[in-house]
Short mmCIF file of C-alpha atoms in Angstrom, two decimals:
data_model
loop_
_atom_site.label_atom_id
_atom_site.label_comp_id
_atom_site.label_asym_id
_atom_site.label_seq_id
_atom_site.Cartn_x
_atom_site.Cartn_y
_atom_site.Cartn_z
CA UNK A 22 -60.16 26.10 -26.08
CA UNK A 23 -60.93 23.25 -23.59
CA UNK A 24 -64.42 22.41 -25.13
CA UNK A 25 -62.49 21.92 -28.40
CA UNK A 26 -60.32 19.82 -26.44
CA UNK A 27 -62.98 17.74 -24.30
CA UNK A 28 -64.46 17.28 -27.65
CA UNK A 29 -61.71 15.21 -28.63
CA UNK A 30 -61.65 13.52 -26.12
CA UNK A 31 -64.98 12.21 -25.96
CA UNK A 32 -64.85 11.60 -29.73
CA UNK A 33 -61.74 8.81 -28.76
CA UNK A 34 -63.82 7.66 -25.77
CA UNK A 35 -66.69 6.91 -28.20
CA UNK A 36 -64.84 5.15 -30.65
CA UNK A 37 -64.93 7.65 -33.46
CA UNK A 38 -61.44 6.61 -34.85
CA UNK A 39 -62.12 4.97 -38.16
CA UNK A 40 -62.29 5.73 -41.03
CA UNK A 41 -64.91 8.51 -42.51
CA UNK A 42 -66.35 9.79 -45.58
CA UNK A 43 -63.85 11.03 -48.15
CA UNK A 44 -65.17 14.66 -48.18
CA UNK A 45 -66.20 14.98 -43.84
CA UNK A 46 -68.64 13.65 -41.58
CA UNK A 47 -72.07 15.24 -42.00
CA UNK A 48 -71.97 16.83 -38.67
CA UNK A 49 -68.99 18.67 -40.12
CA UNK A 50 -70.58 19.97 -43.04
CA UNK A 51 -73.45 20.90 -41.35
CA UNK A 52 -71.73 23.00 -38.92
CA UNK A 53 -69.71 24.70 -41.89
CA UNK A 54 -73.25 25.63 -43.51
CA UNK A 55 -74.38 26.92 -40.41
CA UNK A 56 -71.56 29.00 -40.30
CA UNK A 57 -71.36 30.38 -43.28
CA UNK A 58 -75.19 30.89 -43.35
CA UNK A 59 -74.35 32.71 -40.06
CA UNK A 60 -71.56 34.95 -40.38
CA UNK A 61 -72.03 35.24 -44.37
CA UNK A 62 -75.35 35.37 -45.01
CA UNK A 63 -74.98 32.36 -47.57
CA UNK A 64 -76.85 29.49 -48.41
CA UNK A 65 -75.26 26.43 -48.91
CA UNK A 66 -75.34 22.78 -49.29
CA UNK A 67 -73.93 19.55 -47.84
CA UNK A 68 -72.47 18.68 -51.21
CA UNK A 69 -71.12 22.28 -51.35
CA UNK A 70 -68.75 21.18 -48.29
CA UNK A 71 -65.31 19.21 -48.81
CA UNK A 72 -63.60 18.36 -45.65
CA UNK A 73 -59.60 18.58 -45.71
CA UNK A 74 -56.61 18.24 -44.44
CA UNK A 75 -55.93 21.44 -43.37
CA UNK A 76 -56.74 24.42 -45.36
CA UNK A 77 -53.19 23.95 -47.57
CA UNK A 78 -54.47 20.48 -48.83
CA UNK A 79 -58.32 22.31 -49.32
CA UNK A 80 -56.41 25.11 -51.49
CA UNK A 81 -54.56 22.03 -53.35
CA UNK A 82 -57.20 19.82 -53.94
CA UNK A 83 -58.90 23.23 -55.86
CA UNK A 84 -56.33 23.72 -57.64
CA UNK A 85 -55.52 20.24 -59.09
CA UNK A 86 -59.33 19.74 -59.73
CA UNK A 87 -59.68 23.26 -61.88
CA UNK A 88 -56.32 24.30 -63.15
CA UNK A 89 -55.04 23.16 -66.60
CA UNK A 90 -51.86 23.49 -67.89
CA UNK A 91 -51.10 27.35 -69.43
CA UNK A 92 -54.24 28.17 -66.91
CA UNK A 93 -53.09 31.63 -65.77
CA UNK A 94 -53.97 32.48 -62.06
CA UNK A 95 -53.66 35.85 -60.79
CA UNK A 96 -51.97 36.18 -57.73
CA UNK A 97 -51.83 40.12 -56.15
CA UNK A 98 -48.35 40.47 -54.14
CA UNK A 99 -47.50 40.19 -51.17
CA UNK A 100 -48.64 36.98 -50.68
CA UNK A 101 -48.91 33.95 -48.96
CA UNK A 102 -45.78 31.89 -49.92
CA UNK A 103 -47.31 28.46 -51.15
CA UNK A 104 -49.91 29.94 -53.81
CA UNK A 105 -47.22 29.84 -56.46
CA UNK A 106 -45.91 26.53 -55.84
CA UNK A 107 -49.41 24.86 -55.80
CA UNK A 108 -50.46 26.99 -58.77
CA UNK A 109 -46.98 25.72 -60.76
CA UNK A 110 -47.60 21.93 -59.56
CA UNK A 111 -50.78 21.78 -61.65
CA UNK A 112 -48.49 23.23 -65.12
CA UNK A 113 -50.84 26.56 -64.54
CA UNK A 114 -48.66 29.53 -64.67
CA UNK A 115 -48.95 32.30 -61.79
CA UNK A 116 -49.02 35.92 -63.05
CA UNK A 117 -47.90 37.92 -59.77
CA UNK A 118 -49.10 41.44 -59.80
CA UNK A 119 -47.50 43.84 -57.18
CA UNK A 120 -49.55 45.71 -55.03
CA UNK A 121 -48.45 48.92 -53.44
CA UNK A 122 -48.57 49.93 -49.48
CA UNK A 123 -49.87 53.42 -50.37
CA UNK A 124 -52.90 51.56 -51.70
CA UNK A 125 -53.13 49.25 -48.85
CA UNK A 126 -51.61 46.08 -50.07
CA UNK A 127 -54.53 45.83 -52.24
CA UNK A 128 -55.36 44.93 -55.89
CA UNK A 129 -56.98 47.87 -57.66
CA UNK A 130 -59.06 47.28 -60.56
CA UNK A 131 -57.26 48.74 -63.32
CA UNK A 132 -53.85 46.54 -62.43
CA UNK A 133 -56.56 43.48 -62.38
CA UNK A 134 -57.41 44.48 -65.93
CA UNK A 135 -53.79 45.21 -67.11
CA UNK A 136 -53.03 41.61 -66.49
CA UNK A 137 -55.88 39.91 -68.10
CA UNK A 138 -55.71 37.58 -70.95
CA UNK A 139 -57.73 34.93 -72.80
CA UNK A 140 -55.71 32.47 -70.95
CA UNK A 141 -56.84 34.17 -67.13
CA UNK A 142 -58.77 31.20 -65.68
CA UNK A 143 -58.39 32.11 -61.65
CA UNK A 144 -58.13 35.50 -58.95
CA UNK A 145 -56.88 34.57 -55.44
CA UNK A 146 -58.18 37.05 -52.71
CA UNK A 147 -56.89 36.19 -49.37
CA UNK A 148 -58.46 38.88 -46.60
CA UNK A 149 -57.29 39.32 -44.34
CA UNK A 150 -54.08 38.53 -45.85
CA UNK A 151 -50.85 36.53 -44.78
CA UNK A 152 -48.16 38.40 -44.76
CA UNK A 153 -49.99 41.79 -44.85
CA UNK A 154 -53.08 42.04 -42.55
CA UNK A 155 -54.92 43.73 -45.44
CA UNK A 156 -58.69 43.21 -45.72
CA UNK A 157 -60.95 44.37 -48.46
CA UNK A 158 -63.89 46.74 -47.73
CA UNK A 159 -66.79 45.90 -49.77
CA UNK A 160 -66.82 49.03 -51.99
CA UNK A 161 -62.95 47.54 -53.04
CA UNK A 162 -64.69 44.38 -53.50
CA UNK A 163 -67.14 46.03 -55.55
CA UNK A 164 -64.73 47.76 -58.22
CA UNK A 165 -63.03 44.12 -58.60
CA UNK A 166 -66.40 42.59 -59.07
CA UNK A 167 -67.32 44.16 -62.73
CA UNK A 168 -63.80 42.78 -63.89
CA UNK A 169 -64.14 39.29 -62.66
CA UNK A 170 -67.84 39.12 -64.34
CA UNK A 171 -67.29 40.83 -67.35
CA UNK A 172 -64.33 38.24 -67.81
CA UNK A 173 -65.73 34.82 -66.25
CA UNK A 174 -63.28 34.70 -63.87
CA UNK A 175 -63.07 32.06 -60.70
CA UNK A 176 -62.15 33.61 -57.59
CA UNK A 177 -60.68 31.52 -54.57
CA UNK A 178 -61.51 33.79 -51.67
CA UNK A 179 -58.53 32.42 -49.16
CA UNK A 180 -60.93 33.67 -45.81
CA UNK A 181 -58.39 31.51 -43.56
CA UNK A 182 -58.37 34.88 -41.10
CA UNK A 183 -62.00 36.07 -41.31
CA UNK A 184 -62.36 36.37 -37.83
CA UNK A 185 -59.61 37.90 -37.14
CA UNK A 186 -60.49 41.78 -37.88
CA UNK A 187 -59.88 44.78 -36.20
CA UNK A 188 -61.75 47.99 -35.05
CA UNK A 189 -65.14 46.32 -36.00
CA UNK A 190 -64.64 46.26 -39.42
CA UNK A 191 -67.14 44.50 -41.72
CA UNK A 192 -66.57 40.79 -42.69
CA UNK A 193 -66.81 40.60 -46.68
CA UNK A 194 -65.74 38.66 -49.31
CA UNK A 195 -66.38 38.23 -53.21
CA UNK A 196 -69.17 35.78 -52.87
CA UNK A 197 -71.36 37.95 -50.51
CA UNK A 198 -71.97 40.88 -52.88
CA UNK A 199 -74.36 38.51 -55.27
CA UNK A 200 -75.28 35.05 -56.49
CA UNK A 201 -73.72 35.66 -59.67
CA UNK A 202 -70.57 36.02 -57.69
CA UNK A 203 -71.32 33.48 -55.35
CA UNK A 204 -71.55 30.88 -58.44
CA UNK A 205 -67.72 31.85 -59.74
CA UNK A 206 -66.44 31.61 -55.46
CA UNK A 207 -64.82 29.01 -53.90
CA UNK A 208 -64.35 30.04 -50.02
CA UNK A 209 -61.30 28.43 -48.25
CA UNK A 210 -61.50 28.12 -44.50
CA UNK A 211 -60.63 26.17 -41.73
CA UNK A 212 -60.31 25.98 -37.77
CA UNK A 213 -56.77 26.42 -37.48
CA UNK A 214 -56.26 30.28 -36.76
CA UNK A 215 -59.71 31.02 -35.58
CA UNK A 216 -58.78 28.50 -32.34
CA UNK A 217 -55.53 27.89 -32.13
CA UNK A 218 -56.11 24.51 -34.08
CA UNK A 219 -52.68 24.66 -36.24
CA UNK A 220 -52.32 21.02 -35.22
CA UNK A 221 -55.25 19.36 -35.96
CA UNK A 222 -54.98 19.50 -39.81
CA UNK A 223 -58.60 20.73 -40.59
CA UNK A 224 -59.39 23.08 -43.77
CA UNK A 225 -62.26 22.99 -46.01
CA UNK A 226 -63.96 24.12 -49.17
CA UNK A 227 -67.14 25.57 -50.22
CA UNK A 228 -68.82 26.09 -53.19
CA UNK A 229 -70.18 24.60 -56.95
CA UNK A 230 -71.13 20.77 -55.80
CA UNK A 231 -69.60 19.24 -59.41
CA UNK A 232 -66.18 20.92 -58.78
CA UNK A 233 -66.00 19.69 -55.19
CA UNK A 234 -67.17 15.88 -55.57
CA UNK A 235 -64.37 16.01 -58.26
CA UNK A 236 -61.88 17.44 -56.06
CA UNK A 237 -63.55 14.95 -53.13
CA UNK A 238 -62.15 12.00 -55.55
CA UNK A 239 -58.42 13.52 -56.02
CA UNK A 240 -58.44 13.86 -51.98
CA UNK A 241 -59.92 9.85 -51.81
CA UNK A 242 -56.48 8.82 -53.72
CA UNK A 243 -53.93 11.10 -51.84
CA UNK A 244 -54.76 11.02 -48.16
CA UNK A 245 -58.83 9.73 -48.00
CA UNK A 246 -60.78 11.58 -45.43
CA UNK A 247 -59.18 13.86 -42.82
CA UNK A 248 -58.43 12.86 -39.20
CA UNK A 249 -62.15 11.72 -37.63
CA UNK A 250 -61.14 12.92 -34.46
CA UNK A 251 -59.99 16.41 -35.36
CA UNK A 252 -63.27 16.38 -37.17
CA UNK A 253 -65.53 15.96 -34.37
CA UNK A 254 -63.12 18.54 -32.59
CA UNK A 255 -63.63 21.05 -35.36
CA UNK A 256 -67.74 20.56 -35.04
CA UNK A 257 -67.31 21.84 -31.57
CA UNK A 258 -64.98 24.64 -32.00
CA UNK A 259 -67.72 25.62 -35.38
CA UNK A 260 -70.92 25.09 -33.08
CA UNK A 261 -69.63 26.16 -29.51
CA UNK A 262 -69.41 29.41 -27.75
CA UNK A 263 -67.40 31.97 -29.40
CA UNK A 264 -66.15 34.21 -26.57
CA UNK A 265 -62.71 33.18 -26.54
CA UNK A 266 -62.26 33.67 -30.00
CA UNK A 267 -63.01 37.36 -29.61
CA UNK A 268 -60.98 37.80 -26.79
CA UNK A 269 -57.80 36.51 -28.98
CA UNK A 270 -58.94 38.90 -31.54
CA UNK A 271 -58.41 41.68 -28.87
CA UNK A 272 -55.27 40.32 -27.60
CA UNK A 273 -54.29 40.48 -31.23
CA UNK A 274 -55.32 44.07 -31.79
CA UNK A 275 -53.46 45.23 -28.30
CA UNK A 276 -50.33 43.04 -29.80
CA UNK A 277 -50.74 44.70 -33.18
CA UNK A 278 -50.70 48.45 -31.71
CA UNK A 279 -47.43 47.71 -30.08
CA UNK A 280 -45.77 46.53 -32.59
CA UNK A 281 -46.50 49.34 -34.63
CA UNK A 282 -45.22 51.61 -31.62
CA UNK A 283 -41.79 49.50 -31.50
CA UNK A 284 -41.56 49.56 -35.01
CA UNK A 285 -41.75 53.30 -35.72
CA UNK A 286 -39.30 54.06 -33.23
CA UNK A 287 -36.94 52.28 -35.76
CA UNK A 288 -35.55 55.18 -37.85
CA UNK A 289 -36.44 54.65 -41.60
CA UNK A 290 -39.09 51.79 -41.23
CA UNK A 291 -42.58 52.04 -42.37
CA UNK A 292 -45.45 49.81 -41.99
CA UNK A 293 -49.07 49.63 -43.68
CA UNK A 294 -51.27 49.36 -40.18
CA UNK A 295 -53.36 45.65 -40.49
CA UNK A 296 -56.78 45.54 -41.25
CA UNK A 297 -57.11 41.96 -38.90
CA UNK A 298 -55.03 38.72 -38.97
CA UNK A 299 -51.72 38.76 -36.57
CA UNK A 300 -49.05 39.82 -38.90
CA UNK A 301 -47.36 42.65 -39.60
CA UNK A 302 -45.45 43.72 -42.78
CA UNK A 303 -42.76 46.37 -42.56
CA UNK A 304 -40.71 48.10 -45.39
CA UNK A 305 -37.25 47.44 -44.14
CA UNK A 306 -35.27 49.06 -47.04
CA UNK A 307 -33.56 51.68 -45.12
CA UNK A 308 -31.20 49.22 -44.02
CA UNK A 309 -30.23 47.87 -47.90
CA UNK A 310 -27.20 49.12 -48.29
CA UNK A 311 -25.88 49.23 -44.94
CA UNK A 312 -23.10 46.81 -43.21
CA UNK A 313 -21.55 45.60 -39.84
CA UNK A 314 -18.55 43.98 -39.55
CA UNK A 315 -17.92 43.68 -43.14
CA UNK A 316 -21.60 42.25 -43.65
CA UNK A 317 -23.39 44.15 -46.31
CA UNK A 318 -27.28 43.97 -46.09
CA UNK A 319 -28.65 43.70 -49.98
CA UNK A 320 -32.00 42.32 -49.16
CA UNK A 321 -35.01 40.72 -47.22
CA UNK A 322 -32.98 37.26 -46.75
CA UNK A 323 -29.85 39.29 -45.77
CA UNK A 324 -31.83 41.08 -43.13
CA UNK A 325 -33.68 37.84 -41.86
CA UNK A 326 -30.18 36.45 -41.89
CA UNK A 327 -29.08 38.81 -39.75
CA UNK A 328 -31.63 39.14 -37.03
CA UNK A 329 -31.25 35.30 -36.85
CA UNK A 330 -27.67 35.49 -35.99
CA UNK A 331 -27.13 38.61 -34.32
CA UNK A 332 -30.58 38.86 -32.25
CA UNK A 333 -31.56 35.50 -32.17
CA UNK A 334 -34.94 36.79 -33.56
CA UNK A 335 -37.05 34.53 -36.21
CA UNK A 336 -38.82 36.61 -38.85
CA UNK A 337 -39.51 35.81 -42.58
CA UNK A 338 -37.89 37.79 -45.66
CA UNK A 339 -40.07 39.16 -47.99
CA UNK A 340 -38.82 38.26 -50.55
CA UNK A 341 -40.75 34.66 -50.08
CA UNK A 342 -44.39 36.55 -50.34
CA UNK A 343 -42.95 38.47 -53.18
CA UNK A 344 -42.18 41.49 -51.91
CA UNK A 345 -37.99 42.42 -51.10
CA UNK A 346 -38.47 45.04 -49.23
CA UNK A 347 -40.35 44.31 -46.67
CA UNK A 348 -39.53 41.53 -43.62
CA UNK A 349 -42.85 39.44 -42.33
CA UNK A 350 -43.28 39.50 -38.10
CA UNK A 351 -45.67 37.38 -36.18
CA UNK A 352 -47.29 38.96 -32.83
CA UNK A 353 -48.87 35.53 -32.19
CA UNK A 354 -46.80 35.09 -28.91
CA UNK A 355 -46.55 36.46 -25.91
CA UNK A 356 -46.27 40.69 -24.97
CA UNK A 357 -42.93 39.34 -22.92
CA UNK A 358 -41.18 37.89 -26.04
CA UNK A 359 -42.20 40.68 -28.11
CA UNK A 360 -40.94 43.41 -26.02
CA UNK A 361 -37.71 41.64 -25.67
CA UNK A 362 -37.65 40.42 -29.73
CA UNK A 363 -37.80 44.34 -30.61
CA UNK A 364 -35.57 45.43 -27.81
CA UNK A 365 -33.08 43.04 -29.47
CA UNK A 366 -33.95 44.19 -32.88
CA UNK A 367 -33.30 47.60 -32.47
CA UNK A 368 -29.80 46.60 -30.97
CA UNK A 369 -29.21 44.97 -34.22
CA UNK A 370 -30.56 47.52 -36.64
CA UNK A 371 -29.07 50.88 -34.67
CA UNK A 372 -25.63 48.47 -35.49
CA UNK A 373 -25.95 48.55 -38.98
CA UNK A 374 -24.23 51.74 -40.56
#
């Protein structure tokens, strides 16, 4: 948006290009709390606020600061492709539990409790979710919520997409439903899908003040504080107007509903319908099996593979969020280049036999 933009400008113009704190400037962190207080009905703290580099170095920062080595961290599946690599760099292990599409791509209680051990130190929740769209309604939040007391779990509630949701569905997550919760969540944010920020490298964290000015002193020997100037950008795009964030949220959900039209005109392919984010996440295993040209398909990668090659179409196997039989599709571009993407994926399924 251009106020983001002008604020950047002006931010350069004024000279705002050394270095800052280590954990954000306090115009930062008071935007965040105004946020949260806003759209979560939270309460936090300045020193509840740490500043990133993007919302991938706010996730790793957490982890190095909390995770041990033989920590277990539960990780539902499908999901987004760097929790298990950041989990493993800390010599945690990640215990991936598969969640069905009949149950919405979401973890039920009982599977939560299945996995459990006296070595369980962490639950990711990221709603909506990367790849799947899938966002938790509060009674699903609820029937998680016994487990993760009874057992003193921490929950890192990945909200990355929170205001991204469809059909005016309710914005939850763990540490709204009580401040016993709230004391065991760390929320993960940042300005980077919310407007169109990718770029600017801005993610944060908030929650417990002792974990975070430990994790502020990992960040102050990897990369010190994150770019000033993206900060002062992201304390506009927090404390501006809001209107053209919701009309990308409806551009999303007209995107999402054709998509769904193109893809269940493709003979054998379902797809669990997004609760909010812009991804889609469609079962693609009709087509294992199947060949062209002496090209068998066996999996997500083979499919991906083949798209690349033979319809010049970019999409994701599924394989990397933990899920084979599903392929990952983006409708963050424009209605032109989606039409023609699925025109030419059609071509190139209707070829396989």
């Amino acid at each position: 948006p251009l106020h983001i933009q002008a604020a950047a400008i002006e931010a350069i113009r004024d000279g705002h290009t050394r270095y800052t704190a280590v954990s954000g400037i306090n115009e930062l962190k008071d935007a965040i709390v105004d946020t949260v207080q806003k759209d979560y009905g939270l309460t936090y703290r300045r020193d509840n606020v740490l500043v990133s580099c993007g919302g991938k170095h706010a996730l790793y920062n957490l982890f190095q600061t909390l995770l041990d080595p033989d920590d277990e961290v539960i990780i539902p599946a499908p999901f987004w492709v760097s929790y298990p690599d950041m989990v493993e760099l800390t010599g945690a292990k990640s215990v991936e539990v598969p969640t069905r599409e009949i149950d919405g791509f979401k973890l039920r209680p009982e599977q939560l409790e299945k996995v459990l051990t006296p070595k369980t130190r962490m639950l990711i929740l990221n709603s909506p979710s990367n790849p799947t769209g899938a966002h938790y309604r509060r009674d699903e939040l609820d029937a998680l919520a016994e487990t993760i007391l009874r057992h003193n779990l921490t929950v890192l509630s990945d909200d990355i997409y929170y205001r991204i949701l469809f059909d005016g569905q309710e914005w939850v997550n763990m540490a709204m439903l009580g401040e016993r919760l709230k004391e065991r969540t760390f929320i993960a944010n940042g300005v980077s899908k919310s407007y169109c920020m990718t770029g600017w490298r801005i993610g944060y964290l908030v929650g417990d003040a002792a974990v975070l000015s430990a994790a502020s002193k990992i960040q102050s020997q990897s990369t010190s504080n994150p770019c000033s100037i993206a900060q002062w950008a992201s304390v506009a795009a927090l404390n501006g107007p809001q209107e053209d964030v919701e009309k990308m949220v409806q551009i999303f959900q007209e995107r999402c509903s054709y998509v769904l039209k193109r893809l269940a005109e493709i003979p054998g392919v379902t797809c669990y319908k997004p609760n909010g984010a812009f991804y889609v996440f469609p079962n693609f295993s009709c087509t294992f099996g199947k060949s062209v040209d002496g090209r068998v398909i066996k999996g997500s990668l083979d499919l991906a593979d083949y798209l690349m090659e033979k319809a010049n179409v970019a999409v994701v196997p599924g394989s990397a969020f933990g899920e084979d039989s599903c392929l990952r599709f983006s409708y963050a571009i424009s209605m032109e280049e989606l039409t023609e993407g699925f025109d030419r994926i059609s071509r190139a399924i209707a070829a396989l036999k």
